[in-house]
Coordinates of C-alpha atoms in Angstrom, one line a residue:
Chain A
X1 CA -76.0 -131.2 -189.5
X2 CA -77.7 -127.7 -189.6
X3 CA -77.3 -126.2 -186.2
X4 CA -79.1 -123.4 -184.6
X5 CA -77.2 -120.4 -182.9
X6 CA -78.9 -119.6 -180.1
X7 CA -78.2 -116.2 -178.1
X8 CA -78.6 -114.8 -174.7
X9 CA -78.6 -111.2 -173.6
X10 CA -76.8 -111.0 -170.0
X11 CA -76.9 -107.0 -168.8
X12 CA -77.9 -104.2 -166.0
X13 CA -81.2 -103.7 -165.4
X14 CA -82.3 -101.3 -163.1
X15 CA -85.7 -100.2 -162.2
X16 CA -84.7 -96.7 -161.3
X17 CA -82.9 -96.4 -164.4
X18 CA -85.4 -97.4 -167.8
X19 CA -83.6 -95.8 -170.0
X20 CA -80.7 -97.0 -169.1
X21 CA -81.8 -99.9 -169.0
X22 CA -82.9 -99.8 -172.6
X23 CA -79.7 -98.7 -173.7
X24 CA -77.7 -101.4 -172.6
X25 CA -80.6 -103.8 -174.2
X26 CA -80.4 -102.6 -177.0
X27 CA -76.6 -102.7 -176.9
X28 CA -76.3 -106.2 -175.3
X29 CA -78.6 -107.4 -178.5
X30 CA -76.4 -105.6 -181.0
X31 CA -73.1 -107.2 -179.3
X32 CA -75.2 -111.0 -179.9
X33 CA -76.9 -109.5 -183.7
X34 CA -73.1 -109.4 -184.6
X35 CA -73.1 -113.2 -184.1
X36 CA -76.2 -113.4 -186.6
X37 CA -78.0 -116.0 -183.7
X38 CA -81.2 -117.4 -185.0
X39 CA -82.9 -117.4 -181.5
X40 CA -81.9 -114.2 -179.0
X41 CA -82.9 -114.8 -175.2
X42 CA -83.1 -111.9 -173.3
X43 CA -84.0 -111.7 -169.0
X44 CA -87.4 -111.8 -167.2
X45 CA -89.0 -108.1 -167.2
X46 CA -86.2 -107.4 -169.0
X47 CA -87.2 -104.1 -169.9
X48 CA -88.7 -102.4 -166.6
X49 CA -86.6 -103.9 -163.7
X50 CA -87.9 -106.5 -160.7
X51 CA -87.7 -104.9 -157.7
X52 CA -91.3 -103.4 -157.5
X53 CA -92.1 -101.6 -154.5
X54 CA -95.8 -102.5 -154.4
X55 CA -98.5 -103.4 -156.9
X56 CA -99.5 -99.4 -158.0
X57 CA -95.4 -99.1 -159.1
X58 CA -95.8 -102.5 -161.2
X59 CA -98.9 -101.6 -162.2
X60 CA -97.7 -98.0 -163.8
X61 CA -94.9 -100.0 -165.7
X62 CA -97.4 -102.3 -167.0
X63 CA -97.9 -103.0 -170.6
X64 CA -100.5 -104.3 -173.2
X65 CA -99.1 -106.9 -175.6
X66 CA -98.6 -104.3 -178.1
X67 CA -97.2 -102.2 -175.7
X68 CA -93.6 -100.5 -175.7
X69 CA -91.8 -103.4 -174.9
X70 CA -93.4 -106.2 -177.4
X71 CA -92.6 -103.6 -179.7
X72 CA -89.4 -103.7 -179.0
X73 CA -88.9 -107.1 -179.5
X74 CA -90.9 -107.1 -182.7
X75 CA -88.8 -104.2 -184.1
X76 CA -85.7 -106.5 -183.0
X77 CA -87.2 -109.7 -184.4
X78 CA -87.3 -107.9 -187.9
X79 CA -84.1 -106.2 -187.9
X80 CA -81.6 -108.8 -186.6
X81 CA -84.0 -112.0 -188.2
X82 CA -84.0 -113.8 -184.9
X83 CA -86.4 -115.0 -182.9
X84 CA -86.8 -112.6 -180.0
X85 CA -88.2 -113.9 -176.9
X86 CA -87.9 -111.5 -173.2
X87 CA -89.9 -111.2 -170.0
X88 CA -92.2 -107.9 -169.4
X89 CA -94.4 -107.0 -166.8
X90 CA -97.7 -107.3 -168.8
X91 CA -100.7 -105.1 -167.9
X92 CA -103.9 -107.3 -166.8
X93 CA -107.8 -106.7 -166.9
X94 CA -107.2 -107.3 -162.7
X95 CA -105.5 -105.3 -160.0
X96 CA -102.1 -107.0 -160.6
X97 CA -99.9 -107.5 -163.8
X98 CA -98.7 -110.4 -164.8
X99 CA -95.1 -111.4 -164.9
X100 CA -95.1 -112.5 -168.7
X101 CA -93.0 -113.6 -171.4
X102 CA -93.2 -113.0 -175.3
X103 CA -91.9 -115.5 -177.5
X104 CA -91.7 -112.9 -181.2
X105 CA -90.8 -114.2 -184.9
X106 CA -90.7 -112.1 -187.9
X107 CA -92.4 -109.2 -186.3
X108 CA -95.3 -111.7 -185.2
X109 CA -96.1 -112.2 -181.3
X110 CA -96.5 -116.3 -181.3
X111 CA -97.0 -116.5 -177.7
X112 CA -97.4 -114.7 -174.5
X113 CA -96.7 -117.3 -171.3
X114 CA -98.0 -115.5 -168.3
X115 CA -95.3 -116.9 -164.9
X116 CA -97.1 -119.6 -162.9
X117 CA -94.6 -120.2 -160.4
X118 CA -94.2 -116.6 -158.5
X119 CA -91.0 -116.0 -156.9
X120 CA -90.4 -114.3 -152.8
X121 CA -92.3 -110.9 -153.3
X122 CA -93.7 -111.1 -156.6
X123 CA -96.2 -112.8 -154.6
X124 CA -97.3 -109.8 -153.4
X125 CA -97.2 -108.3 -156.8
X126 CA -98.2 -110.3 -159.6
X127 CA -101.2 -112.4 -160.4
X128 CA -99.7 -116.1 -161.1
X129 CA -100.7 -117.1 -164.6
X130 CA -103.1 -120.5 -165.0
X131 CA -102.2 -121.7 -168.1
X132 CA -99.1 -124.5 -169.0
X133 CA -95.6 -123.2 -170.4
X134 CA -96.3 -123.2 -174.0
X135 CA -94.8 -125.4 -176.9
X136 CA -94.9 -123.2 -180.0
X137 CA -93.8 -123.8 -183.2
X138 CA -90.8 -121.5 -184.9
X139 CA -88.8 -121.6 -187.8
X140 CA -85.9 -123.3 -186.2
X141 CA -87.6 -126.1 -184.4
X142 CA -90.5 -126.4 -181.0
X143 CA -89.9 -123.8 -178.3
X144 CA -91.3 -123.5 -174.6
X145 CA -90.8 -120.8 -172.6
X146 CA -91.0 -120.5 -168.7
X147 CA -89.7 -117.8 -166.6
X148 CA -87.0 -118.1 -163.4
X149 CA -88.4 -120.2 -160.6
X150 CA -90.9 -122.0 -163.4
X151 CA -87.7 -123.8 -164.4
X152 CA -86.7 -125.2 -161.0
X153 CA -89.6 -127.2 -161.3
X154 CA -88.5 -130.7 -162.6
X155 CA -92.2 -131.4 -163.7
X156 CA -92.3 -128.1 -165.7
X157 CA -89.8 -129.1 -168.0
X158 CA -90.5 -132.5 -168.1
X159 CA -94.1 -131.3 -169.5
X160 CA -93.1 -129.1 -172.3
X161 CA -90.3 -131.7 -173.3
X162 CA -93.3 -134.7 -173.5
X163 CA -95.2 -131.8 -175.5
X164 CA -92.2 -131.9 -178.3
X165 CA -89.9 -128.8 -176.7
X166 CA -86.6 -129.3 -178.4
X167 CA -85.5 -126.2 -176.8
X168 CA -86.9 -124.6 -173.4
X169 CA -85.9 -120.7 -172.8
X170 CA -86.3 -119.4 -169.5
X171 CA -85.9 -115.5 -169.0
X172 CA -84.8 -115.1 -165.6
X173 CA -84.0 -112.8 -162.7
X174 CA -82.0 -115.1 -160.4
X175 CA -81.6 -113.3 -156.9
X176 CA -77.8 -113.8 -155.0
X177 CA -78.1 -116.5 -152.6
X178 CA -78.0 -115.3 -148.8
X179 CA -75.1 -118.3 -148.9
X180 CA -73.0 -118.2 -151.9
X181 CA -71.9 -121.3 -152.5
X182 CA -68.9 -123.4 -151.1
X183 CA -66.0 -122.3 -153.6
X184 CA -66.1 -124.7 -156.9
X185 CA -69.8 -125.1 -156.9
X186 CA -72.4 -123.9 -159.3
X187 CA -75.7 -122.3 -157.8
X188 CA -78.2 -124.8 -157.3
X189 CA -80.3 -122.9 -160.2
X190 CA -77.6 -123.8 -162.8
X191 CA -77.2 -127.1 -161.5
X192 CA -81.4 -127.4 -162.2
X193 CA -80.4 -126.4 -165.8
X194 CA -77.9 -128.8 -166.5
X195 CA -80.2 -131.3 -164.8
X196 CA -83.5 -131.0 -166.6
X197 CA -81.7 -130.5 -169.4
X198 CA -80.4 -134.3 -169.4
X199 CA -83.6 -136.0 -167.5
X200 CA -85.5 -134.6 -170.8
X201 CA -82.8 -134.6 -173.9
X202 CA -83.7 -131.2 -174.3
X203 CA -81.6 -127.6 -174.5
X204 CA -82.6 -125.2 -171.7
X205 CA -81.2 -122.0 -171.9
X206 CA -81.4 -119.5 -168.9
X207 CA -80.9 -115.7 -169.9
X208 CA -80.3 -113.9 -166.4
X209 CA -79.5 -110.2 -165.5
X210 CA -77.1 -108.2 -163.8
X211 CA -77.0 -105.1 -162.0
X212 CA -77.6 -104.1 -158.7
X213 CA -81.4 -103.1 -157.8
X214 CA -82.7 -101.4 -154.6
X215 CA -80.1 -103.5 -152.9
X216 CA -81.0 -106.6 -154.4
X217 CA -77.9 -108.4 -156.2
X218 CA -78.2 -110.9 -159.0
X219 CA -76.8 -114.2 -159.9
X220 CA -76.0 -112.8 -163.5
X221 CA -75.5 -117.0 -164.0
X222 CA -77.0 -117.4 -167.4
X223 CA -76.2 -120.6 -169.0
X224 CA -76.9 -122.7 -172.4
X225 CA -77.2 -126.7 -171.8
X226 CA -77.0 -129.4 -174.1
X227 CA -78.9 -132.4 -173.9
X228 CA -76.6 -134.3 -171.9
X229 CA -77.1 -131.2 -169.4
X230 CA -73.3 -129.9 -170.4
X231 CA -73.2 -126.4 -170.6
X232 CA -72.2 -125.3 -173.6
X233 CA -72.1 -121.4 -173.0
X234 CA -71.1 -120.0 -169.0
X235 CA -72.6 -120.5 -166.5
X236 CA -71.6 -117.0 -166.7
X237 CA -69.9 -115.5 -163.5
X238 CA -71.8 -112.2 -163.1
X239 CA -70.8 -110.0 -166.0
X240 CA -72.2 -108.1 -168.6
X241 CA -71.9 -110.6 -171.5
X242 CA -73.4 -112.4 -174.7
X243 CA -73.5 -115.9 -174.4
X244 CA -74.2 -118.1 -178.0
X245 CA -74.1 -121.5 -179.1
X246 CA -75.1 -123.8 -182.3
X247 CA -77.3 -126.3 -181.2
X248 CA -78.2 -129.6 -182.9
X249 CA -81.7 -129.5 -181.8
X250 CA -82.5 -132.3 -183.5
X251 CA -80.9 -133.8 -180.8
X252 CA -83.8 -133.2 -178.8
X253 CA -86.0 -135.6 -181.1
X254 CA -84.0 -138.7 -179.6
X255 CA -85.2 -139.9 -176.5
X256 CA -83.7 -143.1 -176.8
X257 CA -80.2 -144.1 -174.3
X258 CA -78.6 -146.4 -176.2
X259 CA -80.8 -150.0 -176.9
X260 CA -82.4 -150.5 -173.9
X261 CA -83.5 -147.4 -172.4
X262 CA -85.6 -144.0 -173.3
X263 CA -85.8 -141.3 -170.9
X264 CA -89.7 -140.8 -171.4
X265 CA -90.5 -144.4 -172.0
X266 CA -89.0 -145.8 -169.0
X267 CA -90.8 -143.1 -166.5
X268 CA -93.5 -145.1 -164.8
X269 CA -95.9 -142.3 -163.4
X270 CA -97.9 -144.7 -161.6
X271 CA -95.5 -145.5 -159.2
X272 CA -94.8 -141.9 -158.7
Chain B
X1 CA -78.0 -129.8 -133.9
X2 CA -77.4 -133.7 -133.7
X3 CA -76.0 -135.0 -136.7
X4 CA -76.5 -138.1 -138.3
X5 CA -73.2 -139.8 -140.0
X6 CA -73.4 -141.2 -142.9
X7 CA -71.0 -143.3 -144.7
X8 CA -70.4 -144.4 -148.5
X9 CA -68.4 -147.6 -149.6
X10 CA -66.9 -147.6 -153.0
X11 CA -65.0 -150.6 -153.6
X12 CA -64.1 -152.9 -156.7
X13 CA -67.0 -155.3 -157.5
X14 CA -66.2 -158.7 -159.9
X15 CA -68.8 -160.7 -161.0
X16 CA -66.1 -163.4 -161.4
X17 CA -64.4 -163.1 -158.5
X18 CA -67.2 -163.5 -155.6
X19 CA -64.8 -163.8 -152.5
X20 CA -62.8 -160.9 -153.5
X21 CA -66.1 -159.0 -153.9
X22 CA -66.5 -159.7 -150.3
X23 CA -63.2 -159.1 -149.1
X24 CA -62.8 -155.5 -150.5
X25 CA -66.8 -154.7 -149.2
X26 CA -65.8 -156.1 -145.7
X27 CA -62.7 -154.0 -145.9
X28 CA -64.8 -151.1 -147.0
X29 CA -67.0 -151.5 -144.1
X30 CA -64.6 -152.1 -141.3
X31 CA -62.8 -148.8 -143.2
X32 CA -66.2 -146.9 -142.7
X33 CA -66.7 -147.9 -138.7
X34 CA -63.5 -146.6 -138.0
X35 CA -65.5 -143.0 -138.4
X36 CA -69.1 -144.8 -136.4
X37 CA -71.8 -143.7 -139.2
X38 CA -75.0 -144.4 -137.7
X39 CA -75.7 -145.1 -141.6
X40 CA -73.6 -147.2 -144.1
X41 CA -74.6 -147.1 -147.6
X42 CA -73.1 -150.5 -150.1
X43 CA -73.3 -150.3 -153.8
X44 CA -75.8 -152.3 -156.5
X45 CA -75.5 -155.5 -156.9
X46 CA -73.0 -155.1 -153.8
X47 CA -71.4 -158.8 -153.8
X48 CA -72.9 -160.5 -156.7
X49 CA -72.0 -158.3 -159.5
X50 CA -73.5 -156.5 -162.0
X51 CA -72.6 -157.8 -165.5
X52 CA -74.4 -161.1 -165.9
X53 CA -74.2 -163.4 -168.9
X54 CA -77.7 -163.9 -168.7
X55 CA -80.9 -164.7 -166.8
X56 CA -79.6 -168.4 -166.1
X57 CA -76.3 -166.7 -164.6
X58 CA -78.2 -164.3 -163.0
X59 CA -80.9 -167.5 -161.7
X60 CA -77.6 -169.2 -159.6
X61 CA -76.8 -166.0 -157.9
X62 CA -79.9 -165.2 -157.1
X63 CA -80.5 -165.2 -153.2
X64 CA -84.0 -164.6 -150.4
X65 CA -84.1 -162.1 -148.4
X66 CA -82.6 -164.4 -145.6
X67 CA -79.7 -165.9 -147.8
X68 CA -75.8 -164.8 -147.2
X69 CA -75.7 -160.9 -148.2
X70 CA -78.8 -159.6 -146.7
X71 CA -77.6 -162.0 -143.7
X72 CA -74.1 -159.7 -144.0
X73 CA -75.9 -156.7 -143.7
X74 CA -76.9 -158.4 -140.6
X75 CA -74.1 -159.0 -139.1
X76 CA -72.3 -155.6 -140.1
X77 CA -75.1 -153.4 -138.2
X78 CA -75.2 -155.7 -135.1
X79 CA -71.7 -155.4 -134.9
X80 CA -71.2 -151.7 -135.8
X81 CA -74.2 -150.1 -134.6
X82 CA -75.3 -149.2 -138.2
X83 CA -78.3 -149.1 -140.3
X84 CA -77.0 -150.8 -143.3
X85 CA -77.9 -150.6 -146.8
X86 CA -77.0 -152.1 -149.5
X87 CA -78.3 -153.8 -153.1
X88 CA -78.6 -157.3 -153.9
X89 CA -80.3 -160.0 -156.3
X90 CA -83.0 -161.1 -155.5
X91 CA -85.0 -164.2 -156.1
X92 CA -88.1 -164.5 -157.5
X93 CA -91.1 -166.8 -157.8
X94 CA -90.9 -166.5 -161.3
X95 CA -88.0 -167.0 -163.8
X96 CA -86.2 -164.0 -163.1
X97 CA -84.2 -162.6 -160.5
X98 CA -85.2 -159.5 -158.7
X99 CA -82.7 -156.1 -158.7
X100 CA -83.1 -155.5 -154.9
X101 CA -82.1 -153.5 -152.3
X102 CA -82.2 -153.8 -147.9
X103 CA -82.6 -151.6 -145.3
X104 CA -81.3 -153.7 -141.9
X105 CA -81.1 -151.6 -138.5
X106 CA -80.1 -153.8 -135.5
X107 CA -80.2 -156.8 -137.6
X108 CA -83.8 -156.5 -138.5
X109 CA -84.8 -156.2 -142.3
X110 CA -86.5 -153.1 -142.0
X111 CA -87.8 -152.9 -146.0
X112 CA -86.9 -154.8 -149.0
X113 CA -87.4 -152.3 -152.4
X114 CA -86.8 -154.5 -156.0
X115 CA -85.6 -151.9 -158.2
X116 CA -88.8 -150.1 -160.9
X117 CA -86.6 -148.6 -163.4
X118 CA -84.3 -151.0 -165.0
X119 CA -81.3 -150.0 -167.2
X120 CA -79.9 -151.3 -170.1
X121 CA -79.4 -155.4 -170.5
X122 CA -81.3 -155.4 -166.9
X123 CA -84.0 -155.4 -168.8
X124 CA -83.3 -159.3 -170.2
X125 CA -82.1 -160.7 -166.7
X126 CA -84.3 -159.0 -164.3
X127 CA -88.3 -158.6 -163.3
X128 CA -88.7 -155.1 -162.5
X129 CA -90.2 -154.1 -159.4
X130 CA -93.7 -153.0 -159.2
X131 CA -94.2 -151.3 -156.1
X132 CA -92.8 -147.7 -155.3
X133 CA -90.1 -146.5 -153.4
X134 CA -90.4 -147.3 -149.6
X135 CA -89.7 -144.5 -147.1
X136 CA -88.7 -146.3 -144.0
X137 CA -88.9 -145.3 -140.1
X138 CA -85.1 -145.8 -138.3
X139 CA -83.3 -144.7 -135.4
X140 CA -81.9 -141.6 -137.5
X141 CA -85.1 -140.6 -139.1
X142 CA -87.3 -141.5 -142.1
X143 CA -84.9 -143.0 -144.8
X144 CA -85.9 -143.7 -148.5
X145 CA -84.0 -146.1 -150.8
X146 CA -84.1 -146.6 -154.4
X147 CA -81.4 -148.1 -157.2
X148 CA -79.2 -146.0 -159.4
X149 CA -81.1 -145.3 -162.7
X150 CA -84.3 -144.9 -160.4
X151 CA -82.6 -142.0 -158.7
X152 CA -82.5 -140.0 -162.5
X153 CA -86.1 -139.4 -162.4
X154 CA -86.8 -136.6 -160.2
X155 CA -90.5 -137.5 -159.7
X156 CA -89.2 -140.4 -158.0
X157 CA -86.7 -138.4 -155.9
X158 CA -89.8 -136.1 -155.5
X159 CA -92.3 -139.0 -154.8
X160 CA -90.7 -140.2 -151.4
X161 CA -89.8 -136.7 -150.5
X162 CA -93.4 -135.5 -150.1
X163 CA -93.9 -138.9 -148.4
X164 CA -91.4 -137.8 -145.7
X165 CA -87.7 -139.0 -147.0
X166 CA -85.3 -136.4 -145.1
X167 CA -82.5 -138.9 -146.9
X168 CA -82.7 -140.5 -150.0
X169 CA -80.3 -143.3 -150.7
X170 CA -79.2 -145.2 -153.9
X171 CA -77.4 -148.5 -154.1
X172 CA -75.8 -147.5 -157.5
X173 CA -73.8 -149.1 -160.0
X174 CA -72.7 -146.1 -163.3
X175 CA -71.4 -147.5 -165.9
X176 CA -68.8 -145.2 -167.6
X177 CA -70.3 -143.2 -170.2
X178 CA -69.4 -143.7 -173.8
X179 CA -68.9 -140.1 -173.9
X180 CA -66.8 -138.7 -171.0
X181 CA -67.9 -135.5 -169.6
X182 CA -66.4 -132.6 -170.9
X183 CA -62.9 -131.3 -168.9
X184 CA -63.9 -129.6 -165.2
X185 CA -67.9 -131.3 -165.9
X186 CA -69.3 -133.6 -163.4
X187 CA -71.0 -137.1 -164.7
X188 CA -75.1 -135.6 -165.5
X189 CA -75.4 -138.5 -162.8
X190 CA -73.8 -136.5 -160.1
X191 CA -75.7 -133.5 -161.4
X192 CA -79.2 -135.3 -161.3
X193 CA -78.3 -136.1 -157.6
X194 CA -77.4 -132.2 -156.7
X195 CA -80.4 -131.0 -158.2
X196 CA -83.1 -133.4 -157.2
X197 CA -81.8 -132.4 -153.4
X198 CA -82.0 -128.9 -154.1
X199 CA -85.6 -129.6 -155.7
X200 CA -86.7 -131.8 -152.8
X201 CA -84.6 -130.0 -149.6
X202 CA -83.8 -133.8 -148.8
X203 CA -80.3 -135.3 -148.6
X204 CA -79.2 -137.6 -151.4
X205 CA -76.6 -140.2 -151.0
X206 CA -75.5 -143.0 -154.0
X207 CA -73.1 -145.3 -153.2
X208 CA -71.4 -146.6 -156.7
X209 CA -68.7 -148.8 -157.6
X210 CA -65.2 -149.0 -159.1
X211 CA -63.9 -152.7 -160.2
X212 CA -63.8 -153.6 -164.4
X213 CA -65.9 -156.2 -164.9
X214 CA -66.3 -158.0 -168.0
X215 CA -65.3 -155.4 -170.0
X216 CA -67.4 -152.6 -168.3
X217 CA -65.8 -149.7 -166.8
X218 CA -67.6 -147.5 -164.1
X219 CA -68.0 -143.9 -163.2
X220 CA -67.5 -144.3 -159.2
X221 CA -68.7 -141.4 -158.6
X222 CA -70.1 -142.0 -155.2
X223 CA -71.8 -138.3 -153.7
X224 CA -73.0 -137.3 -150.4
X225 CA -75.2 -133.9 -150.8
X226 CA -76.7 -132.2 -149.0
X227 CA -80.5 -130.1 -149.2
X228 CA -78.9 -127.4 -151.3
X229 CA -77.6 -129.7 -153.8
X230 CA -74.0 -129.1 -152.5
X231 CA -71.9 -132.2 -152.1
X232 CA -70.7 -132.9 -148.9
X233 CA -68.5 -135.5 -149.6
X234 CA -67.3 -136.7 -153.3
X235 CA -68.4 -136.9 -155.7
X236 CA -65.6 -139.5 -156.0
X237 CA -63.5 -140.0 -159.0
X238 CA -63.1 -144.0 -159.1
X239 CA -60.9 -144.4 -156.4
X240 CA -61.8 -147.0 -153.9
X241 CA -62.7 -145.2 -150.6
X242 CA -65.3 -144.5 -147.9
X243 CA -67.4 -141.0 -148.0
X244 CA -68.6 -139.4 -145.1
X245 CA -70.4 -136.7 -144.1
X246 CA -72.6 -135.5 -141.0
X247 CA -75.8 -134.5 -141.8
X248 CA -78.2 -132.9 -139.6
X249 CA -81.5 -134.6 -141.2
X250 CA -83.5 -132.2 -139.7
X251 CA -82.8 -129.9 -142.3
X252 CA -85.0 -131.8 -144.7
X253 CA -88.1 -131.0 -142.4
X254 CA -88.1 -127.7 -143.7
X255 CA -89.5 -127.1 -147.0
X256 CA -89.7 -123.6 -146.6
X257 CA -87.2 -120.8 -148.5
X258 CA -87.3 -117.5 -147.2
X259 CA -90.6 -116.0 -146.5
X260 CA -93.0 -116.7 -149.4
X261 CA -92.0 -119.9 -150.6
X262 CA -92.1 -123.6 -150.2
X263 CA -90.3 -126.4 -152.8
X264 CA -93.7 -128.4 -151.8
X265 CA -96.6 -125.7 -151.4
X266 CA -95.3 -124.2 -154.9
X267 CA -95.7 -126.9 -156.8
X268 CA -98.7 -126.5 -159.4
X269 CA -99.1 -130.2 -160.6
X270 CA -102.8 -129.5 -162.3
X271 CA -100.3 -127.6 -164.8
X272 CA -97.6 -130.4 -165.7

């Protein structure tokens, strides 16, 4: 069976620090190009940082599509032949970016998915984006990408796996819990992952980020899920790391559970 | 903060062996009291069985609503102060049997759910249900109940949540999985139940059995968690026991996390 290697990109971002930040991007996707993964996953504004001190700061490290950043990607999409897909804060016709996400194939920008579900202060920050996760087509197979708290919405996945997702990328920034959890247990954010990833017989892949950021901590939790919802890279535990794994994603084309059953045709949304 | 105890029975079921059934639940039960739950929560199928020849099988131990089990859960909250829940099958005006499940408080039948989503050969024996989920006014608070693979889809979960559910239980019966989970992974079962309480800020509690039957094995992987997705007691490993945990259902009131958010308000359902 021909498997797809999918990567994720799990390093220090800080706002304070772009270039830094761009080094250890760029050395984080060298670490995974060494793997030769057809699919590399990399955080939510993975370029500029997340902890924004008001609009007029997001708004001067706003970018066009074929801004800095896109570029990046595109210049990475052609030199390790992966699909790139990363978060960046994406310049808007309004007086608020968008949180965005750009899914990038052979040089070529297939999709730019704009965050709907807007996260603690981002609130303040962002416009929220009015358009569905997308479902796009790619060399290896159907990919939907959301971004962070889009994915701990069971209905978001559900609605890009019913819309032919084999595998659903979600470039995050997962915040440290107030309350970390009782010793043993996984955040509840992985435990979403592994969930939706079962409910739907899909893949979902969370790229996270590390590094401390104007006091804000991160989960640095990335994880890869199979379609029983096992992980099959991390969680990861916090560290600067590349995650991979060769996925079947033709495994996502069976919906059936053994004779009886089907995980989309036994939902019964009337009742709902 | 009051607390409301609530209490799990996992015991051996045999579909061949009725008054052993009923020996090891009353056991169970008199087990549980010795910690006074306010809430005790039976399996699927909880003395009849689950693995059924076929519909005519199923037909002869088929029982109404006032016939010997719900009339147990009677007796066992009269006589231990407890709102008792627990699954049963049901009989049906037409030729099959119902999958059903009770919710009795001081010997009253407070609801009677017949189980929507029906797994495996269920689907030759029993009628499914047609009506959804009840969320039910008790002494403890508003309780909803549903059966095993119901709990798996989260807009069910989700359904009687934003109808007011602060606990969400499910008379369950897993079989074991062809496939065992990988070493140190819970059953996606368990994981479907932590993250549809994290979703939904509710408190999920599924009460499964242990007990081969007919050649079926099962997971008894009873869990109490709570509206983080943590468990609070279990999950089990198939051991017989009794699960407890105090909950303070108030908790499930609050939808709210941190300042800017809401599990509910958040949701963006013109977009799924």
């Amino acid at each position: 069976m021909p498997t797809t290697r999918v990567a994720v990109c799990q390093y220090a971002i800080d706002i304070d620090d772009p270039a830094g930040t761009l080094k250890r991007l760029r050395a984080s996707v060298a670490e995974a190009a060494e793997a030769e993964p057809q699919v590399i996953v990399l955080p939510e504004l993975c370029t500029s940082g997340y902890v924004f001190h008001d609009i007029a700061e997001a708004q001067s490290r706003a970018e066009p599509v074929d801004g800095p950043t896109v570029q990046l990607f595109r210049e990475l999409s052609f030199k390790h032949h992966a699909i790139v897909v990363g978060g960046f804060c994406e310049r808007s016709d309004g007086d608020r970016p968008f949180n965005s996400a750009a899914v990038v194939e052979n040089g070529e920008v297939l999709v730019v998915y704009r965050k709907t579900h807007l996260w603690g202060t981002e609130k303040l920050i962002f416009t929220a984006g009015d358009e569905p996760a997308p479902v796009v087509n790619t060399s290896v197979g159907k990919i939907a990408v959301m971004i962070c708290y889009d994915a701990e919405f069971p209905e978001m996945v559900g609605s890009v796996a019913r819309r032919g997702a084999q595998l659903v990328l979600a470039p995050s920034n997962w915040p440290a819990l107030k309350l970390p959890p009782p010793p043993g247990e996984r955040a509840p954010e992985v435990v979403k992952a592994q969930a939706f990833a079962a409910v739907n017989r899909v893949f979902t892949v969370v790229a996270d980020r590390i590094g401390s950021e104007r006091g804000v901590d991160w989960i640095g939790g990335s994880v890869i899920c199979n379609v029983w919802g096992y992980p099959m890279a991390g969680p990861a535990n916090g560290d600067a790391l590349v995650l991979w794994a060769d996925l079947d994603l033709n495994q996502a084309f069976t919906k059936a559970v053994g004779v009886q059953n089907n995980s989309f045709e036994d939902r019964r949304p009337e009742l709902y």
